[in-house]
Coordinates of C-alpha atoms in Angstrom, one line a residue:
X214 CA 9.2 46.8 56.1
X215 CA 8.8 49.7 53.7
X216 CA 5.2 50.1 52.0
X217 CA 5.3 48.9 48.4
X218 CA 5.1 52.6 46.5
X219 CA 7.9 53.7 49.1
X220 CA 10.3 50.8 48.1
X221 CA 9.6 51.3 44.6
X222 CA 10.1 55.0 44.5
X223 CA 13.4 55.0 46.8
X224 CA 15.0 51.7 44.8
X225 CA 17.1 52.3 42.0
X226 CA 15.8 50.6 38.6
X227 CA 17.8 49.2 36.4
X228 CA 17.5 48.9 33.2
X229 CA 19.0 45.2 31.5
X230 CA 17.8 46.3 27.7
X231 CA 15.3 44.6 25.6
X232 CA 17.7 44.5 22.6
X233 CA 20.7 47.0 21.4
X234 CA 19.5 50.2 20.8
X235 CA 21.6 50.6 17.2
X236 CA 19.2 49.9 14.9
X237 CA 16.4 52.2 14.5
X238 CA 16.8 55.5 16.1
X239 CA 14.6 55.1 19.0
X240 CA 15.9 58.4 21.1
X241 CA 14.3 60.1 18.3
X242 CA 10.7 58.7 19.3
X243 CA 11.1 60.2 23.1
X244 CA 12.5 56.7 24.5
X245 CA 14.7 56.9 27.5
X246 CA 13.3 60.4 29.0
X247 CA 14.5 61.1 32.3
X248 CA 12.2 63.0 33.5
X249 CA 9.4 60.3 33.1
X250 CA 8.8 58.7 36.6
X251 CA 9.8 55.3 36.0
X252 CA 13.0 55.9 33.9
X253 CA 15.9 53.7 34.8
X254 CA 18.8 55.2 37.1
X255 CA 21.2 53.2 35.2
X256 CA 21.4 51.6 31.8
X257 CA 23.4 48.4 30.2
X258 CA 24.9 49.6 27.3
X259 CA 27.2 46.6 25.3
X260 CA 29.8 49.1 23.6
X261 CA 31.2 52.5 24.2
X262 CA 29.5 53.3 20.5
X263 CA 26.5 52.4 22.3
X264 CA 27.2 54.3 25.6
X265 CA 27.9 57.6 23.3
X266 CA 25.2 57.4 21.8
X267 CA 23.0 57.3 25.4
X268 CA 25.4 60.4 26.2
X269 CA 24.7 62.5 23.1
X270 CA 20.7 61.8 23.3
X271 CA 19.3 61.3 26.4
X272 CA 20.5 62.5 30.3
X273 CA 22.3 59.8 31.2
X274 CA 25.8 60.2 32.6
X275 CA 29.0 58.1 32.4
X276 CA 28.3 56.9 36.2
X277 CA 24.7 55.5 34.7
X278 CA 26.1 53.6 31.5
X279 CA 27.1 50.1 32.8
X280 CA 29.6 49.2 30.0
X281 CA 28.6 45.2 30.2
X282 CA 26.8 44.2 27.8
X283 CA 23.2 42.1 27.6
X284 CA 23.4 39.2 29.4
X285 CA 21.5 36.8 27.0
X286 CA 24.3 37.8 24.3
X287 CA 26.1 35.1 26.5
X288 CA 24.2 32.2 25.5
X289 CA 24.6 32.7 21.7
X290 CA 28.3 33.4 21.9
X291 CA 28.7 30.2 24.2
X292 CA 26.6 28.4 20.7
X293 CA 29.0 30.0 18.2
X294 CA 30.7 27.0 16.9
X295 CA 27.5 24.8 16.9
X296 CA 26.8 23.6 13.6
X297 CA 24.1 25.8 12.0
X298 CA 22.5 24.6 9.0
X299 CA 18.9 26.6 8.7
X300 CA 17.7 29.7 7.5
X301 CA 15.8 32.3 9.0
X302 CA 13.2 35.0 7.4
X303 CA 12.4 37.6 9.9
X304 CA 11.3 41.0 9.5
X305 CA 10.3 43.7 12.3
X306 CA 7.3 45.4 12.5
X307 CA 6.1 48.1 10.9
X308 CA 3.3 50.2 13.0
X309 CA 2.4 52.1 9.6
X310 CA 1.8 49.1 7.7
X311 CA -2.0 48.7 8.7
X312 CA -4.0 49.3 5.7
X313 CA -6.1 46.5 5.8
X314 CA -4.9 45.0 2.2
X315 CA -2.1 43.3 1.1
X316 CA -0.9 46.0 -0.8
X317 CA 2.6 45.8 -3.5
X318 CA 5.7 45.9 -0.8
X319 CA 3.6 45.8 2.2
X320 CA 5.2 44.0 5.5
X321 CA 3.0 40.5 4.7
X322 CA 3.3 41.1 0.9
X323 CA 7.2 40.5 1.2
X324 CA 7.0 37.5 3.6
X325 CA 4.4 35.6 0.2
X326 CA 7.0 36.7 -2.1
X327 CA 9.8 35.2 0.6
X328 CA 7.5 32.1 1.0
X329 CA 7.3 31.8 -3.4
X330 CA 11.1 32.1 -3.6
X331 CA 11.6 29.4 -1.3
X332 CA 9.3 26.8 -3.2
X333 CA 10.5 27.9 -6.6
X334 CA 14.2 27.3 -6.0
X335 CA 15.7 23.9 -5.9
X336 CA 18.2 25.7 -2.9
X337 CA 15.9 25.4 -0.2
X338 CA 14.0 21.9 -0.9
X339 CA 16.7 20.2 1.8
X340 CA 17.2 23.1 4.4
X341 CA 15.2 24.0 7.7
X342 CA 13.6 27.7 6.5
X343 CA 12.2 29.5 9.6
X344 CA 9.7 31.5 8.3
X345 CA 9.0 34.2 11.4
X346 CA 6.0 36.6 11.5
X347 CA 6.3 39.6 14.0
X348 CA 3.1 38.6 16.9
X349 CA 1.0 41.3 15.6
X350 CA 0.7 40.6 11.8
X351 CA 0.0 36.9 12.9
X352 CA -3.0 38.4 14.1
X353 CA -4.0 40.7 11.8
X354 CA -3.6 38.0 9.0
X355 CA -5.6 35.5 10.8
X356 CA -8.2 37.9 12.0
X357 CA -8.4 39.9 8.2
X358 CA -7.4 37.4 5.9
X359 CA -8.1 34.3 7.8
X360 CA -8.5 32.6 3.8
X361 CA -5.1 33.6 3.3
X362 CA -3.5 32.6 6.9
X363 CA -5.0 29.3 6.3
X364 CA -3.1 28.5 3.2
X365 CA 0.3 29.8 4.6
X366 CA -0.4 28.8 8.1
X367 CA 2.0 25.5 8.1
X368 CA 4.7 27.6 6.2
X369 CA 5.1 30.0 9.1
X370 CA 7.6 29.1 12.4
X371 CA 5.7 28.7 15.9
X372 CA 8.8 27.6 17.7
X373 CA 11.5 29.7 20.0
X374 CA 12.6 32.6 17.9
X375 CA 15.6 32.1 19.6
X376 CA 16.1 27.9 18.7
X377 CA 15.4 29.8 15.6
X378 CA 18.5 32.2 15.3
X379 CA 21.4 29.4 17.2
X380 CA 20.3 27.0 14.5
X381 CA 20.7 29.4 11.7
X382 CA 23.5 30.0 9.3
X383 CA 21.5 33.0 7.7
X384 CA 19.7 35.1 9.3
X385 CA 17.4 37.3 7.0
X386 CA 16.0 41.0 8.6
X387 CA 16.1 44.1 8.5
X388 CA 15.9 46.7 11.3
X389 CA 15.5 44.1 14.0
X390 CA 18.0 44.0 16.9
X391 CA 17.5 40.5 16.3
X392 CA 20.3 40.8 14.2
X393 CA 22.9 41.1 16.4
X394 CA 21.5 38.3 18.7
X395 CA 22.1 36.7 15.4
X396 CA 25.5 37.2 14.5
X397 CA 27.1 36.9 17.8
X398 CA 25.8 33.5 17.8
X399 CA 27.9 32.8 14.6
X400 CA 25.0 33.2 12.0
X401 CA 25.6 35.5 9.1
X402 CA 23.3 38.5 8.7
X403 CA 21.7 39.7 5.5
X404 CA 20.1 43.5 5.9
X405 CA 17.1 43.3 3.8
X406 CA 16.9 47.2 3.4
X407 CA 14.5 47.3 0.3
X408 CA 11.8 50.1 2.2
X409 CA 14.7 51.6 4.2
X410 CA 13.7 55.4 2.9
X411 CA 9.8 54.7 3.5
X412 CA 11.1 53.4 7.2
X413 CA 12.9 55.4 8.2
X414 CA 10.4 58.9 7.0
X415 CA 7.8 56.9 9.0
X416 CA 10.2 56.5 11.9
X417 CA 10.8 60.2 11.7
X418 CA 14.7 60.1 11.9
X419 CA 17.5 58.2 10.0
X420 CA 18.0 54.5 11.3
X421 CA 21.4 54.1 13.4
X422 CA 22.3 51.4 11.7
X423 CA 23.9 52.1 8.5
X424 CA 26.0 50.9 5.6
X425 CA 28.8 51.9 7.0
X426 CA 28.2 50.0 10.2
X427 CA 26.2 47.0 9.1
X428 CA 28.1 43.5 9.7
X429 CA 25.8 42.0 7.3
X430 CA 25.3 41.9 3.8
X431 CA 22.8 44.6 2.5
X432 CA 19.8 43.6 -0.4
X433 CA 18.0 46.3 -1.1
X434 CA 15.9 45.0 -4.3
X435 CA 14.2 41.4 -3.4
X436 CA 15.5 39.8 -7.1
X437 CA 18.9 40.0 -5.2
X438 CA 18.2 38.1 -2.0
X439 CA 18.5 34.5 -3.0
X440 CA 21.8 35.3 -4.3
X441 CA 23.2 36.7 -1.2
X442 CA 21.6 33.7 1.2
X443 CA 23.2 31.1 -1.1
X444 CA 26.6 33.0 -1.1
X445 CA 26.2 33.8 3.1
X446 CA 25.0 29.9 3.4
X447 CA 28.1 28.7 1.9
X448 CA 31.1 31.0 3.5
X449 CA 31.7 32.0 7.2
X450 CA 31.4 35.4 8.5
X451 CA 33.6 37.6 6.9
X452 CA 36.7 39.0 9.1
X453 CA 34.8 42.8 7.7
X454 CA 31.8 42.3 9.2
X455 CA 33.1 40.6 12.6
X456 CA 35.4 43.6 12.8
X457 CA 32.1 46.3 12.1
X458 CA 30.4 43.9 14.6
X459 CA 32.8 44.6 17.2
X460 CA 32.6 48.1 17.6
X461 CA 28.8 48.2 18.2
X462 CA 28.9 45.2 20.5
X463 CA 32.5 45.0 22.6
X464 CA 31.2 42.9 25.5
X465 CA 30.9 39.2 23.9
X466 CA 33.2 37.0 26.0
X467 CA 30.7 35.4 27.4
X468 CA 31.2 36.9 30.7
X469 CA 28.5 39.5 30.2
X470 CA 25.9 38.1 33.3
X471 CA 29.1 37.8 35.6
X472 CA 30.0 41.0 34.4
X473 CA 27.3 42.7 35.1
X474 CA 26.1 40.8 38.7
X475 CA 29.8 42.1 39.6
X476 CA 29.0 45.8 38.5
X477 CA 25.7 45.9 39.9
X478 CA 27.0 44.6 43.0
X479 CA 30.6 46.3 43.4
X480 CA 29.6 49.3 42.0
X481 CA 26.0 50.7 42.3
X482 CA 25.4 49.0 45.7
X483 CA 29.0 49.9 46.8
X484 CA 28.3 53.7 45.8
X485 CA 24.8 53.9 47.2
X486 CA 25.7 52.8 50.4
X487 CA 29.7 55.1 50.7
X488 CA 28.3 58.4 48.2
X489 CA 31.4 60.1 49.1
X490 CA 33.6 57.3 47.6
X491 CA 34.8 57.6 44.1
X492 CA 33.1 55.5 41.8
X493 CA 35.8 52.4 40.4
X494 CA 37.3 52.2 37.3
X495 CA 35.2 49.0 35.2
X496 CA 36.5 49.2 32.2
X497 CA 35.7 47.1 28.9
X498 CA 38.9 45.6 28.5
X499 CA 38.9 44.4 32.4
X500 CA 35.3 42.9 31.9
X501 CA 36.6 40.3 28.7
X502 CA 40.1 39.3 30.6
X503 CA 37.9 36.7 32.3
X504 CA 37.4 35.1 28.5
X505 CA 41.0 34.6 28.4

């Protein structure tokens, strides 16, 4: 048997993706680097938009890009025609936002304002809202403003973010790849873009995910939000934003753990062990025939 630091050096890491890398521009803050140690040989990607972008940015090659998509996108696509009938307020975090006040537009001064409009309209006296905190402003609220965690603390979700999003018809965020967990499990998506400039100068590059890719509807002043969840709450997802969907995320047949077992297998293993053999063809369309 191989020592430990051996094996690890001489197997090939793969890299399964925390989330799709389409919303904030995260090859702009040095992730991916292939020249870092303990960088993946190869990386899931879920669309050829997404594989492009790995091919413009970072030194990944087509033979590293498995074109499979996330496995855990299977699970929500399997829940798609569940009947969804809560509401979900979820915002990412924002590593600037530490000032130690609950300043005007702050990350926990729009979750009070969220948590205000949801007791003030008659809307939401009936409905299920999941009210989600990112881990680390639980903790700085409790541990600053413990007076003020107190109050809120039974408005805010403790539950699996994920029971959250299957059991949501709305799905309120804004740069999160939550989002797209979100709307291939049938939810609709509102883009709650109202500090998207101050974002993305603090992110130091434009945010991937646009206008003119979002599959979601886009709020960029808070007055308009309750608006667009009582319009996304009472309609489907629109045929638009299914179709924008579908470009960034072209593996959702439910297939994608098979999918990428089979690559991982047929592929990778195959070529490691034969380096002289050409590599197969595994192409998207291939991969979703087994929905059919």
């Amino acid at each position: 048997m191989a020592p430990i630091k051996e094996s690890y050096h001489s197997a090939k890491k793969i890299m399964l993706q925390h989330g799709p890398c389409m919303a904030t521009n995260i090859f702009e803050r040095g992730y991916f680097n292939r020249k870092v140690p303990i960088a993946p040989d190869y990386m899931l990607v879920n669309s050829n938009f997404e594989k492009n972008l790995f091919l413009k940015n970072t030194g990944y090659t087509e033979k590293e890009l498995m074109v499979t998509g996330l496995p855990n996108i299977d699970l929500y696509v399997k829940e798609q025609q569940n009947e969804k009938n809560q509401i979900t307020f979820m915002l990412t975090w924002r590593p600037w936002d530490l000032t130690g006040s609950i300043e005007v537009g702050s990350y926990l001064d729009r979750y009070f304002s969220f948590l205000e409009l949801i007791r003030k309209e008659k809307f939401y006296k009936d409905k299920k809202i999941n009210v989600i905190l990112h881990p680390k402003s639980r903790i700085i609220l409790q541990e600053q403003f413990p007076d003020i965690y107190d109050k809120y603390e039974e408005s805010f979700y403790t539950g699996d973010i994920k029971d959250a999003l299957l059991n949501s018809k709305v799905v309120i965020s804004d740069y999160s790849s939550i989002t797209f967990y979100a709307f291939a499990g049938g939810s609709n998506v509102i883009f709650y873009w109202e500090d998207k400039a101050l974002a993305e100068a603090e992110y130091g590059a434009p945010n991937i995910l646009q206008k003119e890719i979002a599959f979601g509807g886009i709020v960029e002043r808070f007055k308009d939000l309750h608006a667009e969840i009582v319009y996304n709450y009472n309609n489907p997802q629109s045929p638009f934003h299914i179709a924008q969907f579908s470009k960034l995320m072209e593996c959702t047949s439910g297939h994608n753990t098979e999918n990428t077992y089979d690559y991982i297998q047929n592929i990778i293993f195959q070529n490691e062990h034969n380096p002289l053999e050409e590599e197969s063809a595994f192409s998207i369309s291939e991969k979703q025939s087994s929905a059919s």
